Amino acid sequence: MAKHIFNSEIDWAGGRNAVGHLQTGVLKEKISVPSLMEGPGEGTNPDEMLLGAASTCYTITLAAMLERNEIGLINLKVDSTGVVDVTNGVFTYEKIIHHVFLKLTSEADETKARKLAERAETSCMISRAIRGNVQLETVITFES
């Protein structure tokens, strides 16, 4: 059984509203609490990174599934939204919605591509990791 190991390193000095530095793979970024959560809003934050992980995993998974099924893809765009609920001062990542825009070489492949786009959510490693804790939704649009 093969295992893949990923590492990250964070330098942080200060309390909740400090600004830290994250390095993971080729990503080097400042990190802080987002301004809409009354933080400094510098660099990225865990909420954006979870959304980014979910949307990139979904996109790459779907692209691979389309390719394996020999569906001609002209363009794939995924706009994702993360919804965080705040109740009694407790922050809960509630939902991720992927708005998927597909442009295919043949309209005849749309039915199969829709099924793959729906199934990609259950095939993505990140989606499987957060399933049961974060609601996942996919909205699919075909472009001509």
GROMACS .gro file of C-alpha atoms in nm:
model
  144
    1MET     CA    1   0.000   0.000   0.000
    2ALA     CA    2   0.144   0.338  -0.105
    3LYS     CA    3   0.117   0.641   0.117
    4HIS     CA    4   0.164   1.002   0.016
    5ILE     CA    5   0.292   1.240   0.280
    6PHE     CA    6   0.218   1.614   0.271
    7ASN     CA    7   0.371   1.866   0.511
    8SER     CA    8   0.303   2.220   0.616
    9GLU     CA    9   0.493   2.461   0.837
   10ILE     CA   10   0.345   2.764   1.010
   11ASP     CA   11   0.530   3.043   1.189
   12TRP     CA   12   0.296   3.234   1.421
   13ALA     CA   13   0.380   3.492   1.685
   14GLY     CA   14   0.099   3.647   1.883
   15GLY     CA   15  -0.262   3.586   1.967
   16ARG     CA   16  -0.577   3.542   1.764
   17ASN     CA   17  -0.528   3.856   1.554
   18ALA     CA   18  -0.164   3.801   1.463
   19VAL     CA   19  -0.050   3.728   1.109
   20GLY     CA   20   0.138   3.405   1.046
   21HIS     CA   21   0.323   3.253   0.757
   22LEU     CA   22   0.229   2.919   0.599
   23GLN     CA   23   0.443   2.704   0.373
   24THR     CA   24   0.307   2.382   0.228
   25GLY     CA   25   0.455   2.246  -0.091
   26VAL     CA   26   0.493   2.540  -0.331
   27LEU     CA   27   0.232   2.747  -0.146
   28LYS     CA   28   0.384   3.025   0.066
   29GLU     CA   29   0.125   3.263   0.207
   30LYS     CA   30   0.041   3.487   0.498
   31ILE     CA   31  -0.242   3.356   0.714
   32SER     CA   32  -0.479   3.529   0.955
   33VAL     CA   33  -0.837   3.542   1.072
   34PRO     CA   34  -1.050   3.692   0.792
   35SER     CA   35  -1.169   4.049   0.833
   36LEU     CA   36  -1.535   3.943   0.817
   37MET     CA   37  -1.463   3.744   1.135
   38GLU     CA   38  -1.305   4.052   1.295
   39GLY     CA   39  -0.947   3.955   1.218
   40PRO     CA   40  -0.673   4.134   1.025
   41GLY     CA   41  -0.771   3.975   0.694
   42GLU     CA   42  -0.415   3.935   0.566
   43GLY     CA   43  -0.330   3.649   0.335
   44THR     CA   44  -0.551   3.344   0.337
   45ASN     CA   45  -0.734   3.163   0.615
   46PRO     CA   46  -0.860   2.814   0.699
   47ASP     CA   47  -1.206   2.883   0.555
   48GLU     CA   48  -1.065   2.982   0.214
   49MET     CA   49  -0.815   2.697   0.221
   50LEU     CA   50  -1.084   2.435   0.292
   51LEU     CA   51  -1.293   2.576   0.009
   52GLY     CA   52  -0.987   2.582  -0.218
   53ALA     CA   53  -0.899   2.222  -0.131
   54ALA     CA   54  -1.256   2.105  -0.195
   55SER     CA   55  -1.293   2.293  -0.525
   56THR     CA   56  -0.954   2.196  -0.668
   57CYS     CA   57  -1.002   1.831  -0.571
   58TYR     CA   58  -1.349   1.827  -0.727
   59THR     CA   59  -1.227   1.997  -1.047
   60ILE     CA   60  -0.928   1.766  -1.099
   61THR     CA   61  -1.139   1.459  -1.019
   62LEU     CA   62  -1.409   1.561  -1.268
   63ALA     CA   63  -1.154   1.642  -1.541
   64ALA     CA   64  -0.995   1.297  -1.494
   65MET     CA   65  -1.335   1.124  -1.504
   66LEU     CA   66  -1.433   1.306  -1.825
   67GLU     CA   67  -1.101   1.214  -1.983
   68ARG     CA   68  -1.127   0.846  -1.882
   69ASN     CA   69  -1.476   0.835  -2.033
   70GLU     CA   70  -1.352   0.999  -2.354
   71ILE     CA   71  -1.581   1.299  -2.325
   72GLY     CA   72  -1.443   1.591  -2.523
   73LEU     CA   73  -1.399   1.889  -2.294
   74ILE     CA   74  -1.356   2.239  -2.433
   75ASN     CA   75  -1.375   2.415  -2.098
   76LEU     CA   76  -1.450   2.340  -1.734
   77LYS     CA   77  -1.509   2.619  -1.483
   78VAL     CA   78  -1.595   2.563  -1.118
   79ASP     CA   79  -1.712   2.854  -0.900
   80SER     CA   80  -1.742   2.737  -0.541
   81THR     CA   81  -1.902   2.900  -0.239
   82GLY     CA   82  -1.843   2.812   0.125
   83VAL     CA   83  -2.109   2.888   0.386
   84VAL     CA   84  -1.997   2.931   0.748
   85ASP     CA   85  -2.263   2.956   1.017
   86VAL     CA   86  -2.204   3.152   1.337
   87THR     CA   87  -2.436   3.057   1.621
   88ASN     CA   88  -2.365   3.169   1.978
   89GLY     CA   89  -2.008   3.252   1.885
   90VAL     CA   90  -1.941   2.905   1.740
   91PHE     CA   91  -1.821   2.894   1.378
   92THR     CA   92  -1.936   2.592   1.176
   93TYR     CA   93  -1.843   2.524   0.814
   94GLU     CA   94  -2.192   2.438   0.699
   95LYS     CA   95  -2.194   2.393   0.323
   96ILE     CA   96  -1.990   2.400   0.002
   97ILE     CA   97  -2.168   2.460  -0.329
   98HIS     CA   98  -1.984   2.391  -0.656
   99HIS     CA   99  -2.130   2.574  -0.956
  100VAL     CA  100  -1.994   2.373  -1.250
  101PHE     CA  101  -1.988   2.511  -1.604
  102LEU     CA  102  -1.907   2.258  -1.875
  103LYS     CA  103  -1.849   2.318  -2.243
  104LEU     CA  104  -1.819   1.991  -2.434
  105THR     CA  105  -1.725   1.910  -2.791
  106SER     CA  106  -2.055   1.723  -2.835
  107GLU     CA  107  -2.399   1.788  -2.685
  108ALA     CA  108  -2.459   1.412  -2.711
  109ASP     CA  109  -2.222   1.364  -2.415
  110GLU     CA  110  -2.415   1.596  -2.179
  111THR     CA  111  -2.617   1.323  -2.004
  112LYS     CA  112  -2.309   1.115  -1.928
  113ALA     CA  113  -2.108   1.424  -1.831
  114ARG     CA  114  -2.383   1.530  -1.587
  115LYS     CA  115  -2.371   1.189  -1.417
  116LEU     CA  116  -1.993   1.213  -1.391
  117ALA     CA  117  -2.013   1.568  -1.252
  118GLU     CA  118  -2.252   1.447  -0.983
  119ARG     CA  119  -2.038   1.141  -0.906
  120ALA     CA  120  -1.711   1.337  -0.893
  121GLU     CA  121  -1.815   1.478  -0.555
  122THR     CA  122  -1.819   1.130  -0.402
  123SER     CA  123  -1.492   1.034  -0.572
  124CYS     CA  124  -1.289   1.335  -0.457
  125MET     CA  125  -1.058   1.263  -0.160
  126ILE     CA  126  -1.128   1.597   0.011
  127SER     CA  127  -1.504   1.561  -0.027
  128ARG     CA  128  -1.485   1.215   0.127
  129ALA     CA  129  -1.280   1.355   0.416
  130ILE     CA  130  -1.537   1.623   0.506
  131ARG     CA  131  -1.853   1.426   0.419
  132GLY     CA  132  -2.090   1.407   0.713
  133ASN     CA  133  -1.958   1.734   0.855
  134VAL     CA  134  -2.004   1.972   0.562
  135GLN     CA  135  -2.301   1.959   0.324
  136LEU     CA  136  -2.189   1.933  -0.040
  137GLU     CA  137  -2.393   2.053  -0.334
  138THR     CA  138  -2.321   2.059  -0.708
  139VAL     CA  139  -2.505   2.277  -0.961
  140ILE     CA  140  -2.424   2.186  -1.322
  141THR     CA  141  -2.466   2.411  -1.627
  142PHE     CA  142  -2.375   2.324  -1.985
  143GLU     CA  143  -2.253   2.607  -2.205
  144SER     CA  144  -2.286   2.613  -2.581
   0.00000   0.00000   0.00000
